Amino acid sequence: MSRLVGKVLVAQGGGPTPVINQSVVGVALEARKFTQVTSVYGAVHGVRGIIDENFVDLTRETTHNLEQVSNTPSSGLLSTRDKPDEEYCERMFKVMQAHDIRYFFYVGGNDSSDTVRIVNEQAKAANYELRAIHIPKTIDNDLEENDHCPGFGSAARFVAQAFGGINLDNRALRGVYIGVVMGRHAGFLTASSALARKYVDDGPHLIYLPERAFDTDKFLADVDRIYKQHGLVTIAVSEGISDASGTPMITKLLGKEERDSHGNIQLSGTGALGDLLANTVRDGLGIKRVRSDTFGYLQRSFMGVVSDRDAREAREVGEKAVQFAMWDDVDGSVAIKRPVLDYSVDYQLVPIGNVAGKTRHMPDNFINAEGNGVTQEFHAYCRPLLGSGMPESHRLRAPSVAKILHV
Amino acid sequence: MSRLVGKVLVAQGGGPTPVINQSVVGVALEARKFTQVTSVYGAVHGVRGIIDENFVDLTRETTHNLEQVSNTPSSGLLSTRDKPDEEYCERMFKVMQAHDIRYFFYVGGNDSSDTVRIVNEQAKAANYELRAIHIPKTIDNDLEENDHCPGFGSAARFVAQAFGGINLDNRALRGVYIGVVMGRHAGFLTASSALARKYVDDGPHLIYLPERAFDTDKFLADVDRIYKQHGLVTIAVSEGISDASGTPMITKLLGKEERDSHGNIQLSGTGALGDLLANTVRDGLGIKRVRSDTFGYLQRSFMGVVSDRDAREAREVGEKAVQFAMWDDVDGSVAIKRPVLDYSVDYQLVPIGNVAGKTRHMPDNFINAEGNGVTQEFHAYCRPLLGSGMPESHRLRAPSVAKILHV
């Protein structure tokens, strides 16, 4: 048991997820039980809020409202794209010292975990006792050490429900449909579109992931084959697909790059990639009805589409983070393990260096040999993460009527 | 009571909705009760299926599966964009005669109602007894005589839930967000984004509709004003917005047009309009973080987002169509009236000429004086149509902590 008396600070970083507030509320409710904790602060706008001393006192928030916020998508404490360097972390650390912060919990992806690592090292160097724990979240599902990440299941559910509807729409009015899904380096979210399949001719028929080099000629040959077979094609594409040289397809199209403060090329918030690919199919194959949608921000913050399992786990990683800090008096990153595929989970605290700044990719056994689809192993992996009560499509099975005039 | 003995034919036309199968199932289940009805046929791919004699026998479909299909989005009988002329209708009519079709129900928008009108006139001219009834559906909500149209409530719910999430996302990572919503000539669906507002600073802060001329300078001034006020702007835009001369903004951008078989300019299935507007804001106001999403096909066929009220009404208009044909022995178009704003409905059969080929627009009292938003009258009109159990956002209300270092 930690004897460290002081304040808890919790913050959220990076892109929101539909369940990220569950983790903050898990921290707040659990931390409020410990007498060593003098107050539970939340930093507004992530690390930026720490620099600015922009804190709210979650000890003075009602339990009911915390529960309500936990069921609201996107970062309730607001977020930031700031990527702290050593000097930035030093300023954060100074503020933490001034406010007697002794427990720091940061909910975020691999950039955020790196921030936790730096701050923790600075505290050690200054001989200032600080428990610092990274709590995982990302719809990209790309954190090392984790079987899957909080936020992914709900976003995957959105993508699967979207493609379920697209299957029905594209069947009613046939053509080629391209849906562009978030995912810079990891294809998990795009791959989850495969869970929309119920009938043998259901799409997505083709799935293109950042883990495999995108080849336009191969793409056209794939589309042509499926179109001749079914008279329609439904395609899922990761926004991050790149050619064999590693150049993102969107950069090829735009002829320019827009970068965020992390130096990442902007992939979301534009329909350009989908439009490029649609034109490629139109021009290359002469198919008239080609449509593309870019799912954009809907997939990470849509209200009302949440995996109940994902929500529960997002709550638990927050709660566990506090328990590790309090009962075990240790630092690190909370990781979700899955001892049984279908289905149980276990939470472990892993060394933060195993997670910080690293990216996990789709393992080879999740991707088919042709590099344009997923395997049954991926289905088995992903299905439980979508949660209960997935809507299901049904088709008419009425027999055909014999023709009279056209016999 | 109609004494006309023969078959019932039901078909679906135009773009799908999340509840269009409710109407087909309403027709099928009700028609199967009448002894005059020898069989209930469904035409596959709308009017195209009639020309091709491509029918399925819904009399041989289980009640359970019909119920399952009724809860599945998009046209279960599949659809078509064919727009029948006189000669096309004559061929349809010949097929109907050959199969002893005596009751024709066509679920569709204003193009589809015009088809029903022509076929019915041809039957009269040929002295062939035929009951022909148009059953309304459209996510655009643009049919005359109807207070609102089946399909709209569910699509509006999707748009409201989407903007509810966007509000939270754009608040967490601030910038300008532009969401492009379906709606060629009528702005109802785009306007429904307003129902996402809960807190005073919630968006959409600006809503641009096809009913008002779009002026780029005015648009930039609007965005600039809101951005200075809130540090973020959330904008909803109809895909069909046009300038004062009536030229669609998307045509201006693309420098070319793609038209469907109805002669309509293709607006959906491309992110071009959103990208144009985003660039306009970036270049015109120098704001760095500007994002656009085009909701595309998700809003009309997404699985799992349905207004329960919309689903019930879509079922009822199908059932009522059969009852009008059988009990009252009349032709026309089923229309939804709303005697009490909040809330009751009444179904009437109106002359098909009042609906066929006509487009209803947003009434003036639904649009604000500046032409960049909606009124409380629209809120009161739209709210009940979204159905029960709308997800609601909640914010932290924890008090701020006094600064120590930055005092």
PDB file of C-alpha atoms in Angstrom, chain B residues 260-387:
ATOM      1  CA  ASP B 260     -27.958  10.043 -62.868  1.00  0.00           C
ATOM      2  CA  SER B 261     -30.666   8.610 -65.131  1.00  0.00           C
ATOM      3  CA  HIS B 262     -33.185  11.109 -63.708  1.00  0.00           C
ATOM      4  CA  GLY B 263     -31.006  13.926 -64.995  1.00  0.00           C
ATOM      5  CA  ASN B 264     -30.054  14.865 -61.433  1.00  0.00           C
ATOM      6  CA  ILE B 265     -26.526  16.076 -60.741  1.00  0.00           C
ATOM      7  CA  GLN B 266     -24.649  13.581 -58.565  1.00  0.00           C
ATOM      8  CA  LEU B 267     -24.113  15.120 -55.163  1.00  0.00           C
ATOM      9  CA  SER B 268     -23.458  12.107 -52.960  1.00  0.00           C
ATOM     10  CA  GLY B 269     -20.616   9.628 -52.977  1.00  0.00           C
ATOM     11  CA  THR B 270     -17.932  12.302 -53.085  1.00  0.00           C
ATOM     12  CA  GLY B 271     -16.254  14.443 -50.458  1.00  0.00           C
ATOM     13  CA  ALA B 272     -15.601  17.258 -52.910  1.00  0.00           C
ATOM     14  CA  LEU B 273     -18.057  19.852 -51.544  1.00  0.00           C
ATOM     15  CA  GLY B 274     -16.814  19.449 -47.982  1.00  0.00           C
ATOM     16  CA  ASP B 275     -13.200  19.719 -49.095  1.00  0.00           C
ATOM     17  CA  LEU B 276     -13.944  22.852 -51.141  1.00  0.00           C
ATOM     18  CA  LEU B 277     -15.621  24.553 -48.220  1.00  0.00           C
ATOM     19  CA  ALA B 278     -12.808  23.522 -45.847  1.00  0.00           C
ATOM     20  CA  ASN B 279     -10.226  25.005 -48.195  1.00  0.00           C
ATOM     21  CA  THR B 280     -12.323  28.167 -48.490  1.00  0.00           C
ATOM     22  CA  VAL B 281     -12.194  28.591 -44.707  1.00  0.00           C
ATOM     23  CA  ARG B 282      -8.484  27.718 -44.507  1.00  0.00           C
ATOM     24  CA  ASP B 283      -7.533  30.148 -47.264  1.00  0.00           C
ATOM     25  CA  GLY B 284     -10.066  32.858 -46.445  1.00  0.00           C
ATOM     26  CA  LEU B 285      -9.632  33.031 -42.675  1.00  0.00           C
ATOM     27  CA  GLY B 286      -6.213  31.496 -42.089  1.00  0.00           C
ATOM     28  CA  ILE B 287      -7.615  28.967 -39.598  1.00  0.00           C
ATOM     29  CA  LYS B 288      -5.354  25.937 -39.495  1.00  0.00           C
ATOM     30  CA  ARG B 289      -7.512  23.134 -38.121  1.00  0.00           C
ATOM     31  CA  VAL B 290     -10.418  22.792 -40.550  1.00  0.00           C
ATOM     32  CA  ARG B 291     -12.009  19.404 -41.120  1.00  0.00           C
ATOM     33  CA  SER B 292     -14.901  18.211 -43.235  1.00  0.00           C
ATOM     34  CA  ASP B 293     -16.885  14.988 -43.325  1.00  0.00           C
ATOM     35  CA  THR B 294     -19.456  13.988 -45.887  1.00  0.00           C
ATOM     36  CA  PHE B 295     -22.036  11.777 -44.218  1.00  0.00           C
ATOM     37  CA  GLY B 296     -22.794  10.050 -47.532  1.00  0.00           C
ATOM     38  CA  TYR B 297     -24.624   6.752 -47.573  1.00  0.00           C
ATOM     39  CA  LEU B 298     -24.284   6.152 -43.825  1.00  0.00           C
ATOM     40  CA  GLN B 299     -27.207   8.482 -43.087  1.00  0.00           C
ATOM     41  CA  ARG B 300     -29.745   6.492 -45.098  1.00  0.00           C
ATOM     42  CA  SER B 301     -28.817   2.889 -44.366  1.00  0.00           C
ATOM     43  CA  PHE B 302     -26.746   2.726 -41.160  1.00  0.00           C
ATOM     44  CA  MET B 303     -27.719  -0.338 -39.152  1.00  0.00           C
ATOM     45  CA  GLY B 304     -28.949   0.209 -35.621  1.00  0.00           C
ATOM     46  CA  VAL B 305     -30.035   3.850 -35.682  1.00  0.00           C
ATOM     47  CA  VAL B 306     -33.786   3.975 -36.183  1.00  0.00           C
ATOM     48  CA  SER B 307     -36.511   6.215 -34.818  1.00  0.00           C
ATOM     49  CA  ASP B 308     -39.096   3.876 -33.278  1.00  0.00           C
ATOM     50  CA  ARG B 309     -41.851   6.334 -34.185  1.00  0.00           C
ATOM     51  CA  ASP B 310     -40.633   6.456 -37.786  1.00  0.00           C
ATOM     52  CA  ALA B 311     -40.567   2.656 -37.964  1.00  0.00           C
ATOM     53  CA  ARG B 312     -44.149   2.394 -36.695  1.00  0.00           C
ATOM     54  CA  GLU B 313     -45.410   5.012 -39.113  1.00  0.00           C
ATOM     55  CA  ALA B 314     -43.611   3.404 -42.057  1.00  0.00           C
ATOM     56  CA  ARG B 315     -45.383   0.174 -41.155  1.00  0.00           C
ATOM     57  CA  GLU B 316     -48.721   1.930 -40.871  1.00  0.00           C
ATOM     58  CA  VAL B 317     -48.580   3.734 -44.243  1.00  0.00           C
ATOM     59  CA  GLY B 318     -48.100   0.331 -45.907  1.00  0.00           C
ATOM     60  CA  GLU B 319     -50.965  -1.186 -43.961  1.00  0.00           C
ATOM     61  CA  LYS B 320     -53.207   1.838 -44.583  1.00  0.00           C
ATOM     62  CA  ALA B 321     -52.487   1.746 -48.330  1.00  0.00           C
ATOM     63  CA  VAL B 322     -53.948  -1.751 -48.487  1.00  0.00           C
ATOM     64  CA  GLN B 323     -56.915  -0.747 -46.347  1.00  0.00           C
ATOM     65  CA  PHE B 324     -57.675   2.246 -48.592  1.00  0.00           C
ATOM     66  CA  ALA B 325     -57.516   0.015 -51.687  1.00  0.00           C
ATOM     67  CA  MET B 326     -59.600  -2.783 -50.186  1.00  0.00           C
ATOM     68  CA  TRP B 327     -62.169  -1.065 -48.005  1.00  0.00           C
ATOM     69  CA  ASP B 328     -62.562   2.196 -49.898  1.00  0.00           C
ATOM     70  CA  ASP B 329     -61.777   0.956 -53.417  1.00  0.00           C
ATOM     71  CA  VAL B 330     -59.831   4.101 -54.301  1.00  0.00           C
ATOM     72  CA  ASP B 331     -56.483   5.217 -55.765  1.00  0.00           C
ATOM     73  CA  GLY B 332     -54.091   7.914 -54.594  1.00  0.00           C
ATOM     74  CA  SER B 333     -51.168   8.613 -52.328  1.00  0.00           C
ATOM     75  CA  VAL B 334     -51.085   7.915 -48.597  1.00  0.00           C
ATOM     76  CA  ALA B 335     -50.166  11.062 -46.697  1.00  0.00           C
ATOM     77  CA  ILE B 336     -49.195  11.631 -43.068  1.00  0.00           C
ATOM     78  CA  LYS B 337     -50.981  14.523 -41.385  1.00  0.00           C
ATOM     79  CA  ARG B 338     -50.191  15.791 -37.887  1.00  0.00           C
ATOM     80  CA  PRO B 339     -53.258  17.222 -36.133  1.00  0.00           C
ATOM     81  CA  VAL B 340     -51.304  17.858 -32.931  1.00  0.00           C
ATOM     82  CA  LEU B 341     -47.721  19.087 -33.147  1.00  0.00           C
ATOM     83  CA  ASP B 342     -46.531  17.114 -30.122  1.00  0.00           C
ATOM     84  CA  TYR B 343     -47.916  14.582 -31.127  1.00  0.00           C
ATOM     85  CA  SER B 344     -50.457  12.610 -33.096  1.00  0.00           C
ATOM     86  CA  VAL B 345     -50.734  11.504 -36.710  1.00  0.00           C
ATOM     87  CA  ASP B 346     -53.541  10.746 -39.093  1.00  0.00           C
ATOM     88  CA  TYR B 347     -53.283   8.973 -42.447  1.00  0.00           C
ATOM     89  CA  GLN B 348     -55.236  10.263 -45.429  1.00  0.00           C
ATOM     90  CA  LEU B 349     -55.444   9.251 -49.047  1.00  0.00           C
ATOM     91  CA  VAL B 350     -54.794  12.304 -51.226  1.00  0.00           C
ATOM     92  CA  PRO B 351     -55.041  12.713 -55.018  1.00  0.00           C
ATOM     93  CA  ILE B 352     -51.786  11.474 -56.504  1.00  0.00           C
ATOM     94  CA  GLY B 353     -51.492  14.569 -58.657  1.00  0.00           C
ATOM     95  CA  ASN B 354     -50.944  16.585 -55.481  1.00  0.00           C
ATOM     96  CA  VAL B 355     -47.726  14.654 -54.769  1.00  0.00           C
ATOM     97  CA  ALA B 356     -46.411  13.346 -58.098  1.00  0.00           C
ATOM     98  CA  GLY B 357     -43.274  15.041 -59.354  1.00  0.00           C
ATOM     99  CA  LYS B 358     -43.535  17.866 -56.823  1.00  0.00           C
ATOM    100  CA  THR B 359     -40.989  18.914 -54.206  1.00  0.00           C
ATOM    101  CA  ARG B 360     -41.755  20.334 -50.803  1.00  0.00           C
ATOM    102  CA  HIS B 361     -39.251  22.738 -49.315  1.00  0.00           C
ATOM    103  CA  MET B 362     -38.535  23.939 -45.791  1.00  0.00           C
ATOM    104  CA  PRO B 363     -41.216  26.511 -44.944  1.00  0.00           C
ATOM    105  CA  ASP B 364     -39.935  30.016 -44.204  1.00  0.00           C
ATOM    106  CA  ASN B 365     -40.840  29.846 -40.523  1.00  0.00           C
ATOM    107  CA  PHE B 366     -38.378  26.957 -40.062  1.00  0.00           C
ATOM    108  CA  ILE B 367     -35.397  29.044 -41.282  1.00  0.00           C
ATOM    109  CA  ASN B 368     -33.876  31.939 -39.354  1.00  0.00           C
ATOM    110  CA  ALA B 369     -33.786  35.466 -40.763  1.00  0.00           C
ATOM    111  CA  GLU B 370     -30.050  35.306 -41.549  1.00  0.00           C
ATOM    112  CA  GLY B 371     -30.551  32.140 -43.586  1.00  0.00           C
ATOM    113  CA  ASN B 372     -27.834  30.324 -41.623  1.00  0.00           C
ATOM    114  CA  GLY B 373     -29.826  28.419 -39.030  1.00  0.00           C
ATOM    115  CA  VAL B 374     -33.228  27.109 -37.978  1.00  0.00           C
ATOM    116  CA  THR B 375     -35.970  28.385 -35.692  1.00  0.00           C
ATOM    117  CA  GLN B 376     -37.557  27.021 -32.532  1.00  0.00           C
ATOM    118  CA  GLU B 377     -40.555  26.126 -34.727  1.00  0.00           C
ATOM    119  CA  PHE B 378     -38.341  23.692 -36.595  1.00  0.00           C
ATOM    120  CA  HIS B 379     -37.105  22.216 -33.305  1.00  0.00           C
ATOM    121  CA  ALA B 380     -40.701  21.656 -32.177  1.00  0.00           C
ATOM    122  CA  TYR B 381     -41.530  20.109 -35.549  1.00  0.00           C
ATOM    123  CA  CYS B 382     -38.521  17.779 -35.690  1.00  0.00           C
ATOM    124  CA  ARG B 383     -38.012  16.653 -32.082  1.00  0.00           C
ATOM    125  CA  PRO B 384     -40.866  14.074 -31.911  1.00  0.00           C
ATOM    126  CA  LEU B 385     -39.816  12.518 -35.221  1.00  0.00           C
ATOM    127  CA  LEU B 386     -36.458  11.349 -33.816  1.00  0.00           C
ATOM    128  CA  GLY B 387     -38.223   8.794 -31.627  1.00  0.00           C
TER     129      GLY B 387
END
